XYZ file of C-alpha atoms in Angstrom:
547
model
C -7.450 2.092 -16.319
C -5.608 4.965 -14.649
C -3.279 6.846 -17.004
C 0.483 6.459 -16.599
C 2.757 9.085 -15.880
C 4.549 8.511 -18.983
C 4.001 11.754 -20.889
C 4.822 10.322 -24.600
C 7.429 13.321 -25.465
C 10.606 11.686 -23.329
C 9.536 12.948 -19.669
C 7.383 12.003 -17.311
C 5.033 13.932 -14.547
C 5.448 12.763 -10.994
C 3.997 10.752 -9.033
C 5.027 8.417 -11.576
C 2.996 5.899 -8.855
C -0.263 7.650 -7.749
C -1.834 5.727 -5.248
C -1.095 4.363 -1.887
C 2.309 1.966 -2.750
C 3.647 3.627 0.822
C 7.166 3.252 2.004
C 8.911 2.360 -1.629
C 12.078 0.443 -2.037
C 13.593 -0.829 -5.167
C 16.536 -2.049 -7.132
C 17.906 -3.042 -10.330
C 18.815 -6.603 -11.610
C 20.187 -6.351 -15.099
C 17.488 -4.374 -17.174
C 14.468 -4.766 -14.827
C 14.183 -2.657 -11.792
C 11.815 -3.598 -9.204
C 10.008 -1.956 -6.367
C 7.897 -3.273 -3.039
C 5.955 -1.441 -0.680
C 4.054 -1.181 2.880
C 1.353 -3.349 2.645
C 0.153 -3.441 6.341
C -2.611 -5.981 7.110
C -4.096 -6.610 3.845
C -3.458 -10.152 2.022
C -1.745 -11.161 -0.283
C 1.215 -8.443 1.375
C 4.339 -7.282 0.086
C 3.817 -5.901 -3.161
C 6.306 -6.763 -6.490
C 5.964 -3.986 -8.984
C 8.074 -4.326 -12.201
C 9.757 -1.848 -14.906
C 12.069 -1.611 -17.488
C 12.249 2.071 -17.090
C 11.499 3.464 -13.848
C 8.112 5.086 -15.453
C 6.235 2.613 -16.044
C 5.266 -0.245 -13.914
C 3.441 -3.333 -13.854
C 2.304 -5.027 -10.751
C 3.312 -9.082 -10.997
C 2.597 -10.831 -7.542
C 2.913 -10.455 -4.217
C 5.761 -12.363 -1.680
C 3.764 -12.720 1.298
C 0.381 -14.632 0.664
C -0.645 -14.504 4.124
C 0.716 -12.516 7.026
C 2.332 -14.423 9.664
C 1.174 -15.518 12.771
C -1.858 -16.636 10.743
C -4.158 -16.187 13.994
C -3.177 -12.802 14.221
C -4.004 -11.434 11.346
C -7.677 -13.157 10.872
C -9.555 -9.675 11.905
C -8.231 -6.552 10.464
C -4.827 -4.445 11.915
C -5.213 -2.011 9.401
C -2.281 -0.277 10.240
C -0.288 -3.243 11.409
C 1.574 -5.520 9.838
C 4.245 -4.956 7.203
C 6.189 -1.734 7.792
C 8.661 -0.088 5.367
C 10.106 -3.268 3.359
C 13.571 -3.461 1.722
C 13.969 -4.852 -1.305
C 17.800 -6.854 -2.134
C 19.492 -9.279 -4.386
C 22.321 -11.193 -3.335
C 23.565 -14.888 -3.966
C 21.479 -14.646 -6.577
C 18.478 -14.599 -4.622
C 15.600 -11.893 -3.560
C 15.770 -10.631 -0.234
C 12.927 -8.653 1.334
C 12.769 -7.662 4.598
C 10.335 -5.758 6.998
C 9.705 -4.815 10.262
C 6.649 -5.986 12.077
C 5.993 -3.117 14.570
C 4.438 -5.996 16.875
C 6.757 -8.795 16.780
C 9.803 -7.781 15.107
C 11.555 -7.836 11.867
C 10.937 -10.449 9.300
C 12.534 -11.790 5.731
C 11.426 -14.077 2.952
C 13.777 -14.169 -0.133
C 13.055 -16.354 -3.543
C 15.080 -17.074 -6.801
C 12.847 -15.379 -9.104
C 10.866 -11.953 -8.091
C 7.966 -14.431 -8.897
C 8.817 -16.204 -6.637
C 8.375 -18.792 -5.041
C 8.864 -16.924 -1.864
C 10.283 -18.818 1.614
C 8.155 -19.121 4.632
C 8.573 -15.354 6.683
C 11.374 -15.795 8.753
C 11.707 -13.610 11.787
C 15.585 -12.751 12.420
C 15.072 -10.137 15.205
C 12.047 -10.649 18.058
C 10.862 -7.346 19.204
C 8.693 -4.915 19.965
C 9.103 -1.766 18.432
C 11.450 -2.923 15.509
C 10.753 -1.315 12.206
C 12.064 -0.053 8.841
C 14.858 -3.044 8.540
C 17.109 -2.731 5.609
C 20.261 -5.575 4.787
C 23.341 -4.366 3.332
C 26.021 -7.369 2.332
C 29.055 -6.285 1.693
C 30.879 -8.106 -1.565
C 34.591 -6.732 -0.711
C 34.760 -7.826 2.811
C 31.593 -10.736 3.133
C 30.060 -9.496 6.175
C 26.429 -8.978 6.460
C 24.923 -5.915 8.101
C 20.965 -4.775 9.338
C 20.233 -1.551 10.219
C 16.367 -0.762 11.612
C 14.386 2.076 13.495
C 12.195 2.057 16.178
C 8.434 2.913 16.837
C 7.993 4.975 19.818
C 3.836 3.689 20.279
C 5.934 -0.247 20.774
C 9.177 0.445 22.444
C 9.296 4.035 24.304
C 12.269 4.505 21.534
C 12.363 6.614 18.433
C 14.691 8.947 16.623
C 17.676 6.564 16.055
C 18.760 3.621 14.096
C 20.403 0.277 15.404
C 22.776 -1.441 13.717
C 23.857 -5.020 13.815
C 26.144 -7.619 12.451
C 23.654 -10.422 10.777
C 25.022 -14.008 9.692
C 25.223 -13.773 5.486
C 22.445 -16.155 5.294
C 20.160 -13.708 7.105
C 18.438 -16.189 9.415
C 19.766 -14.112 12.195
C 22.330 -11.555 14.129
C 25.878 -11.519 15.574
C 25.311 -9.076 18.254
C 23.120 -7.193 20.435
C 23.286 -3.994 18.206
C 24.611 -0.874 18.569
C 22.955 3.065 17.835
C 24.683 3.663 15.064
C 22.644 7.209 14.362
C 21.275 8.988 17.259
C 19.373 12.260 15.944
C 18.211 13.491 19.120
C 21.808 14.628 19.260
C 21.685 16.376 15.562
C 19.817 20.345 16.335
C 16.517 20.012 14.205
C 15.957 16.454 13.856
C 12.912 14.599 15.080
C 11.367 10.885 13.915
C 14.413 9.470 11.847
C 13.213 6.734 10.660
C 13.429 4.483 7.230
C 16.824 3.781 6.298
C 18.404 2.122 3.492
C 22.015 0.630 3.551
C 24.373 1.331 0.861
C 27.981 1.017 0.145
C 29.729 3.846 -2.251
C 32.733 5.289 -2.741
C 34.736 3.403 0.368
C 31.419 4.851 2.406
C 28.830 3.322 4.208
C 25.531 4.918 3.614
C 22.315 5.185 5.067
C 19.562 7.314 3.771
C 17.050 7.787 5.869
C 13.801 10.396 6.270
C 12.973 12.251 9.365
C 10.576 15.147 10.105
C 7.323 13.219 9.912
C 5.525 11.981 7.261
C 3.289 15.235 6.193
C 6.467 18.040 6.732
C 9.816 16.187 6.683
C 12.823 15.369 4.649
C 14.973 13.429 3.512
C 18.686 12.573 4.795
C 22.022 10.764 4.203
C 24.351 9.592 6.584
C 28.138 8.798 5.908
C 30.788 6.744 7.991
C 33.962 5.114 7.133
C 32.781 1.854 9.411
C 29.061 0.910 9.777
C 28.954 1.523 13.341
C 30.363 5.348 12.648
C 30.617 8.064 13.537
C 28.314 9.419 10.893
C 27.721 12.842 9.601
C 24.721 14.230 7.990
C 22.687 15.936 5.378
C 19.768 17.150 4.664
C 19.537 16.219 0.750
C 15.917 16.229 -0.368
C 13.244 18.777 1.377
C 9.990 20.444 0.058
C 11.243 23.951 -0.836
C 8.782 26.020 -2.707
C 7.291 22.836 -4.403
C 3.950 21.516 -3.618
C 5.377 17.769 -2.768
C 5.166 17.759 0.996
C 7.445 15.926 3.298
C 9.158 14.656 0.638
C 11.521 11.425 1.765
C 11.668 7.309 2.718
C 12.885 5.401 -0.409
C 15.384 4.028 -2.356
C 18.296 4.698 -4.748
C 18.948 2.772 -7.661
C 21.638 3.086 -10.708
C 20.875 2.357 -14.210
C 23.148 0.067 -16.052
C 24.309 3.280 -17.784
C 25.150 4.896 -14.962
C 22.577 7.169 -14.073
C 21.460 7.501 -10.486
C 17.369 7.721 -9.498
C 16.049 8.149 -6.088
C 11.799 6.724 -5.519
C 10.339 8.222 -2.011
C 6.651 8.935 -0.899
C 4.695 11.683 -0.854
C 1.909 11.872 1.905
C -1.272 13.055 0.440
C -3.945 12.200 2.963
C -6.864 9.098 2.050
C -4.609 9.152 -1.040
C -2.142 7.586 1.068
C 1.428 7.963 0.083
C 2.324 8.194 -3.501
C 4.942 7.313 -5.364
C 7.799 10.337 -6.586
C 10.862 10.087 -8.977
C 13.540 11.666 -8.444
C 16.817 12.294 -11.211
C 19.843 11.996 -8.296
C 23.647 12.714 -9.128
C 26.756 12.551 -6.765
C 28.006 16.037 -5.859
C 31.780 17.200 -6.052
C 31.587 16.895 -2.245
C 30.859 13.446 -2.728
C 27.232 13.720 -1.448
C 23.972 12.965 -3.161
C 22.234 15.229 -5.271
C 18.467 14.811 -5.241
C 16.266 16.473 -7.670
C 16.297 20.345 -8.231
C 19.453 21.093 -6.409
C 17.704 19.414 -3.474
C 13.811 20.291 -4.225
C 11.373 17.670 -5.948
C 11.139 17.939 -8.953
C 7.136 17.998 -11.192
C 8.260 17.150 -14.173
C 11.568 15.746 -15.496
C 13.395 13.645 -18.783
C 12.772 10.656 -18.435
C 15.862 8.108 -17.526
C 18.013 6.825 -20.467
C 16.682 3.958 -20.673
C 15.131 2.319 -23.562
C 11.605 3.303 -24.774
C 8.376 1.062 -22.844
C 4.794 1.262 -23.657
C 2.993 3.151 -21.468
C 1.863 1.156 -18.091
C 0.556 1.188 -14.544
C -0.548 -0.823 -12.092
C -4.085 -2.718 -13.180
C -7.062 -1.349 -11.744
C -10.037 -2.891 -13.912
C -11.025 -6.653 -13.681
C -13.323 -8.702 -15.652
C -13.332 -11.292 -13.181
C -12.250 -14.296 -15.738
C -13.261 -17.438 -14.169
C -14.179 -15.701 -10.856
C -10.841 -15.384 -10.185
C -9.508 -11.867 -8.967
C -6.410 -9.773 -10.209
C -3.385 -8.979 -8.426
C -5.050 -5.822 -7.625
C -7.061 -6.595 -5.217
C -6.160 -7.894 -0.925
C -8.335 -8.861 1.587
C -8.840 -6.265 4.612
C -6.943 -9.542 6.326
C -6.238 -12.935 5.940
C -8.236 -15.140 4.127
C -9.387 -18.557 5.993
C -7.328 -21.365 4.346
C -10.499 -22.697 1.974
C -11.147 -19.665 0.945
C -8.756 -19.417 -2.353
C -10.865 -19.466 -4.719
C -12.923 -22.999 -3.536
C -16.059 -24.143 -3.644
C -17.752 -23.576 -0.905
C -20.642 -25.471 -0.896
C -22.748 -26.041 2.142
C -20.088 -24.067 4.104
C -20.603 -20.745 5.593
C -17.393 -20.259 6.106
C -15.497 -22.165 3.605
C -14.754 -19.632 0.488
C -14.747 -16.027 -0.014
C -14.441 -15.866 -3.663
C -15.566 -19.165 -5.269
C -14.595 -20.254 -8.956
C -16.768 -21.190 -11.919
C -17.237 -21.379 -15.323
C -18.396 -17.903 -16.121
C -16.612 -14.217 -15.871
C -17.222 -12.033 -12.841
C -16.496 -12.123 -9.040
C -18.610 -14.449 -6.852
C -18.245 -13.348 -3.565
C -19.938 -15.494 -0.922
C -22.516 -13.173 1.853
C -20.225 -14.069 4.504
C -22.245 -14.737 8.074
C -21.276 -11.653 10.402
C -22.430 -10.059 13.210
C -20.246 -7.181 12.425
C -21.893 -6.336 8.978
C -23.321 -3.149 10.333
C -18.865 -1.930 10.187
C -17.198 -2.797 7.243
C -13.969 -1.635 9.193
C -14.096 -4.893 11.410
C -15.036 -7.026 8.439
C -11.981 -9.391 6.810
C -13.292 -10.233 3.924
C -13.558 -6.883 1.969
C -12.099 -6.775 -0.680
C -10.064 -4.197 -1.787
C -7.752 -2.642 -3.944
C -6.145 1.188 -4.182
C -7.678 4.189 -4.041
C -6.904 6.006 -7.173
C -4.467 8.852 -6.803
C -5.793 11.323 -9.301
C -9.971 12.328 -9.850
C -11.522 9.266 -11.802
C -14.976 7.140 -11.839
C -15.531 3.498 -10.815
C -17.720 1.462 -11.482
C -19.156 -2.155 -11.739
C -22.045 -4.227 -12.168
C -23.192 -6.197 -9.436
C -26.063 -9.116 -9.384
C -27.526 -10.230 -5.493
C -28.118 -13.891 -5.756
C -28.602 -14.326 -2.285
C -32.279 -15.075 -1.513
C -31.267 -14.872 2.645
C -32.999 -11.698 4.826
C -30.879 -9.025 5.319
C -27.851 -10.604 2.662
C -26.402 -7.616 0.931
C -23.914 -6.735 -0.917
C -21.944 -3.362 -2.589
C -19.289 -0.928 -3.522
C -17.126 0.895 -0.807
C -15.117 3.456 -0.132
C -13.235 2.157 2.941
C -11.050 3.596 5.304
C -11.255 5.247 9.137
C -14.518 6.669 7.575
C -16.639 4.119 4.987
C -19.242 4.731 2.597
C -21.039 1.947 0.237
C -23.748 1.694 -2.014
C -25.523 -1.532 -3.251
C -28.089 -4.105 -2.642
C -30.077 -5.888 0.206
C -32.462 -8.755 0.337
C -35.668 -7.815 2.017
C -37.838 -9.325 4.466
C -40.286 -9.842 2.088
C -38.243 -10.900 -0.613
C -37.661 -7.574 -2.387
C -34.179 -6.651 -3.572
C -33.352 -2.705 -2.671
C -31.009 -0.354 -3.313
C -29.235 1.158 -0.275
C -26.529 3.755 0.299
C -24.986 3.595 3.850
C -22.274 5.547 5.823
C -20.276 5.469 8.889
C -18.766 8.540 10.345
C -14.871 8.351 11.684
C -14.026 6.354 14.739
C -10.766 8.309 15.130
C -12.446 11.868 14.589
C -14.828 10.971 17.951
C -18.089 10.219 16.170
C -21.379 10.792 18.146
C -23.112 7.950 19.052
C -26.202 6.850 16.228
C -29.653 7.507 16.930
C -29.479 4.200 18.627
C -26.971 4.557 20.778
C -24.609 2.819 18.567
C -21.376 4.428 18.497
C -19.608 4.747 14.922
C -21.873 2.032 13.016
C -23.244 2.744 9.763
C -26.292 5.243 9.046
C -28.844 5.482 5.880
C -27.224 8.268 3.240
C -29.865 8.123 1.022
C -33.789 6.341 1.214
C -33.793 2.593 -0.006
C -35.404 2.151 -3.303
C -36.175 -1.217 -4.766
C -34.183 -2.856 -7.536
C -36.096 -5.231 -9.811
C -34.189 -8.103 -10.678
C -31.685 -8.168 -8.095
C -29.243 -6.399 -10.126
C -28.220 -3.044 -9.847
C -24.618 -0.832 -11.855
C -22.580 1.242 -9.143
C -20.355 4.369 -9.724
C -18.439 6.391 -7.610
C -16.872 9.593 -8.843
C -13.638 10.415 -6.877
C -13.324 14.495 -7.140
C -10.414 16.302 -5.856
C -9.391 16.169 -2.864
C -10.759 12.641 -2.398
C -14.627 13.702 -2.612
C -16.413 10.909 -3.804
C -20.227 10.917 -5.043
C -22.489 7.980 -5.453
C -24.787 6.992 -8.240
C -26.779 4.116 -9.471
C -29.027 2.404 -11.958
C -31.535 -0.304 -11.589
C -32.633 -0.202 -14.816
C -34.165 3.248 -15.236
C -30.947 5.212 -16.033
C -28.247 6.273 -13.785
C -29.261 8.644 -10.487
C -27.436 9.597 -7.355
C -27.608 9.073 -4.256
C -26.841 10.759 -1.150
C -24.496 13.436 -0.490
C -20.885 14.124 -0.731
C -18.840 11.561 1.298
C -15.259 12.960 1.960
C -12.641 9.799 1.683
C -10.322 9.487 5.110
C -7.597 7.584 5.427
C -6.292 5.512 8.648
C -3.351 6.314 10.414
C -0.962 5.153 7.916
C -3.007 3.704 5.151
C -4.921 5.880 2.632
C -8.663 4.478 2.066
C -9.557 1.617 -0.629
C -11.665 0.843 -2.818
C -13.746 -2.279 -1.565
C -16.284 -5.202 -2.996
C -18.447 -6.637 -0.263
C -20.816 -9.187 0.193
C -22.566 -9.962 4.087
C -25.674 -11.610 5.372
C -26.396 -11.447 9.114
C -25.747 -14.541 11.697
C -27.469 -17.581 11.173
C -27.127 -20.980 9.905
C -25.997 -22.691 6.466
C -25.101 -20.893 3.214
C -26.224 -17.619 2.473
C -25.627 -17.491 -1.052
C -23.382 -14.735 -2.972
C -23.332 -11.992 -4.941
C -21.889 -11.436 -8.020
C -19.558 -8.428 -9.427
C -18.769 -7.978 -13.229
C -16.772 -5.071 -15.152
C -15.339 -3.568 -12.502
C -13.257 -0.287 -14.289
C -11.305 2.511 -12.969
C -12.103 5.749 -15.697
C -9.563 8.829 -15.477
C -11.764 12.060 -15.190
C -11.180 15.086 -17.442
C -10.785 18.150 -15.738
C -14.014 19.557 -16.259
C -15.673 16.647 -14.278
C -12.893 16.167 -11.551
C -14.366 19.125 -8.947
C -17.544 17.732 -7.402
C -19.966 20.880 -6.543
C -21.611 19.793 -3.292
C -19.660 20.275 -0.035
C -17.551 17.505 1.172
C -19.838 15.672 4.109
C -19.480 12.365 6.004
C -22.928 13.038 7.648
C -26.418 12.472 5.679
């Protein structure tokens, strides 16, 4: 389990979120605040985080199941998919809305955050259309959407569009207007991200621009939605270490007190999750942190005391089912939740039974050599901060070239684990693939980016085999093993990348090459996630993505 930011004396030490829950929005209802995030082409998508205190969060289901057009999403889109949610409540219902840089922007809502959740329902077609965010306003009952736009999609970036939408969301009242054009504003470069507000007699939008890795963070003001607006910069990186600090939400205790979440972009980390203490200024503009500067460490909001929390990270596997934790590198065939599959090669994933741990069917695939192209990885966060993982795994698979392992996945993979032999001999192998984005040099065999040995194959009596990786600083991560003559390691220093957007995951696989019938499975058990001291978190050898 990965500590929580909850420091025990009244404050807390940002990220209070540290792992990849990009693009945060959340809100209050009552006492419970709630928070969703980018999910991008993983299933289930849309994230629902819980907390009674802003500190502390649980993680207690997902909205979106499967991403929609099913057929779309059946291979990975890693860096497709859902873009920049916003999370509402109005009519006593849960709105949540996202922008689909491929097709356009997208809501589901539900009475409960648990849901259950409507059918995605796109209101805008479009290419290009991202970051959507709902505002409806109680004093006059009009409904409003503001969005951005993607440049790689549309040719258009660097404003938002605003438009009147019916009050029951399912669509728009105009053709939208640029209500925010920063090419006009000296400085200003990819606005992007906002979030509608009303306060004060103003509308508001806060919105990030600057890029991802160096920007900041903005508000916008206008009498009227469709402006004019003026500006502000109100939350920038300063002399802190919390780069391009910016895209989130603001949220107001029952009390009073004003809070503002945003990201932080920290490479294969992927973007982490900052809280920020936020006050309205004489001038009637936000506050954000330090006088406009993150802030490390802070008193926690007055809000009544939780027990310490985060988001799960180990899983015992009850029952073979999996915890919320963990989303397929894409969508899952229909069957495959949780079924039997029997006699089908393509009919379950992850199968049920009477037992704990993870059955995960060796899935027929001609890609098995890239785990990149593969859906049915399984996956869940990397973690933020140094820390160990581990599990057990068992190959039960008696087909040729079945294997299964532990990975660390992103535009750059790594895994370690087992493979059925020729001759009927279980072994231990550790395999790599360089970075397809970096320009990797074709393999020995003229293969271009598909995995290479890290370390020699050894065999592993029994079929069984226990799996660490040690994630140093700066995303280093070191592989080790036992099959049942103590712990070793293997291969060098593999240096974690992310994707474009997406930091890299954490992934349990199981494969077996084309062929015909059922290949059998592999089993996981006592899968943890181990903090590392300080003394352990700096791994010694180089970081490498080459044997």
């Amino acid at each position: 389990m990965i500590p929580t930011s909850d420091l025990g004396d009244g404050t807390y030490r940002n990220p209070v979120l540290n792992a990849d829950w990009s693009d945060p929005d959340l809100l209050r209802v009552g006492d419970d605040f709630y928070l969703t995030a980018s999910s991008f082409g993983r299933a289930p998508g849309l994230p629902l985080l819980h907390s009674r205190d802003l500190v502390n969060w649980t993680l207690v289901g997902h909205a979106l199941p499967r991403l929609e057009p099913a057929r779309e999403f059946q291979t990975p889109r890693h860096d497709c998919g859902v873009w920049a949610p916003s999370l509402r409540h109005h009519d006593d219902r849960f709105w949540i809305f996202w922008g689909d840089p491929d097709q356009g922007v997208f809501q589901v809502n539900a009475p409960e955050i648990r849901g259950p959740w409507t059918q995605p329902h796109l209101v805008k077609a479009g290419r290009g259309l991202i970051d959507p965010c709902p505002l409806w306003d109680e004093d006059t009952g009009e409904a409003y959407l503001v969005h951005a736009w993607a440049r790689s999609r549309s040719g258009i970036k660097n404003r938002l569009t605003g438009h009147r939408m019916r009050p029951d969301a399912t669509g728009l009242l105009d053709e939208g207007k640029v209500v925010v054009d920063a090419d006009r504003i000296p400085g200003w470069f990819t606005l992007e991200g906002p979030k509608l507000y009303r306060h004060d007699g103003w509308f508001w939008i806060f919105a990030p621009a600057g890029g991802v890795e160096t920007g900041w963070q903005g508000a916008f003001r206008s009498r009227g939605f469709f402006g004019p607006y003026e500006e502000r910069i109100v939350l920038e990186q300063g002399d802190t270490e919390v780069n391009g600090p910016h895209q989130g939400g603001w949220v107001r205790t029952a009390s009073g007190e004003d809070w503002f979440a945003h990201f932080q972009q920290r490479g294969p980390y992927g973007r982490v999750v900052h809280l920020q203490p936020m006050r309205w200024g004489s001038d009637g503009w936000p506050v954000i942190g330090d006088e406009g500067t993150p802030v490390g460490v802070h008193k926690k909001p007055h809000l009544p005391r939780q027990p310490p929390s985060s988001p799960a990270t180990d899983d015992d596997f009850p029952g073979g089912r999996f915890g919320r934790q963990w989303q397929w590198t894409a969508n899952p065939p229909p069957s495959s939740r949780l079924r039997s599959s029997k006699g089908d090669p393509h009919g379950g994933w992850a199968t049920q039974h009477s037992g704990d741990g993870l059955r995960l069917t060796c899935v027929r695939t001609a890609d098995a050599h890239d785990l990149r192209k593969l859906p049915n990885v399984l996956t869940q966060r990397l973690p933020g901060a140094p820390a160990t993982v581990e599990v057990e795994l068992r190959l039960d698979s008696e087909e040729p070239g079945a294997r299964a392992g532990l990975a660390v996945l992103g535009d750059a993979f790594s895994w370690i684990g087992l493979q059925r032999g020729t001759d009927g001999s279980v072994q231990l192998v550790h395999r790599f693939a360089e970075s397809v984005a970096m320009g990797a040099p074709p393999t020995p065999s003229g293969q271009w980016g598909k995995e290479r040995d890290a370390a020699h194959a050894r065999l592993a009596p029994g079929g069984r085999a226990r799996l660490w990786i040690e994630i140093g600083t700066g995303a280093r991560c070191r592989f080790s093993y036992d099959t049942g003559d103590g712990r070793r390691p293997s291969g060098p220093v593999f240096a974690a990348t992310p994707w474009r957007w997406v930091g890299a995951l954490i992934g349990l696989v199981a494969l077996a090459p084309v062929g015909a019938g059922h290949a059998g499975a592999a089993t996981f058990t006592r899968f943890r996630s181990i903090a590392a001291d300080s003394a352990s978190a700096s791994l010694s050898a180089p970081a490498s993505t080459s044997a």
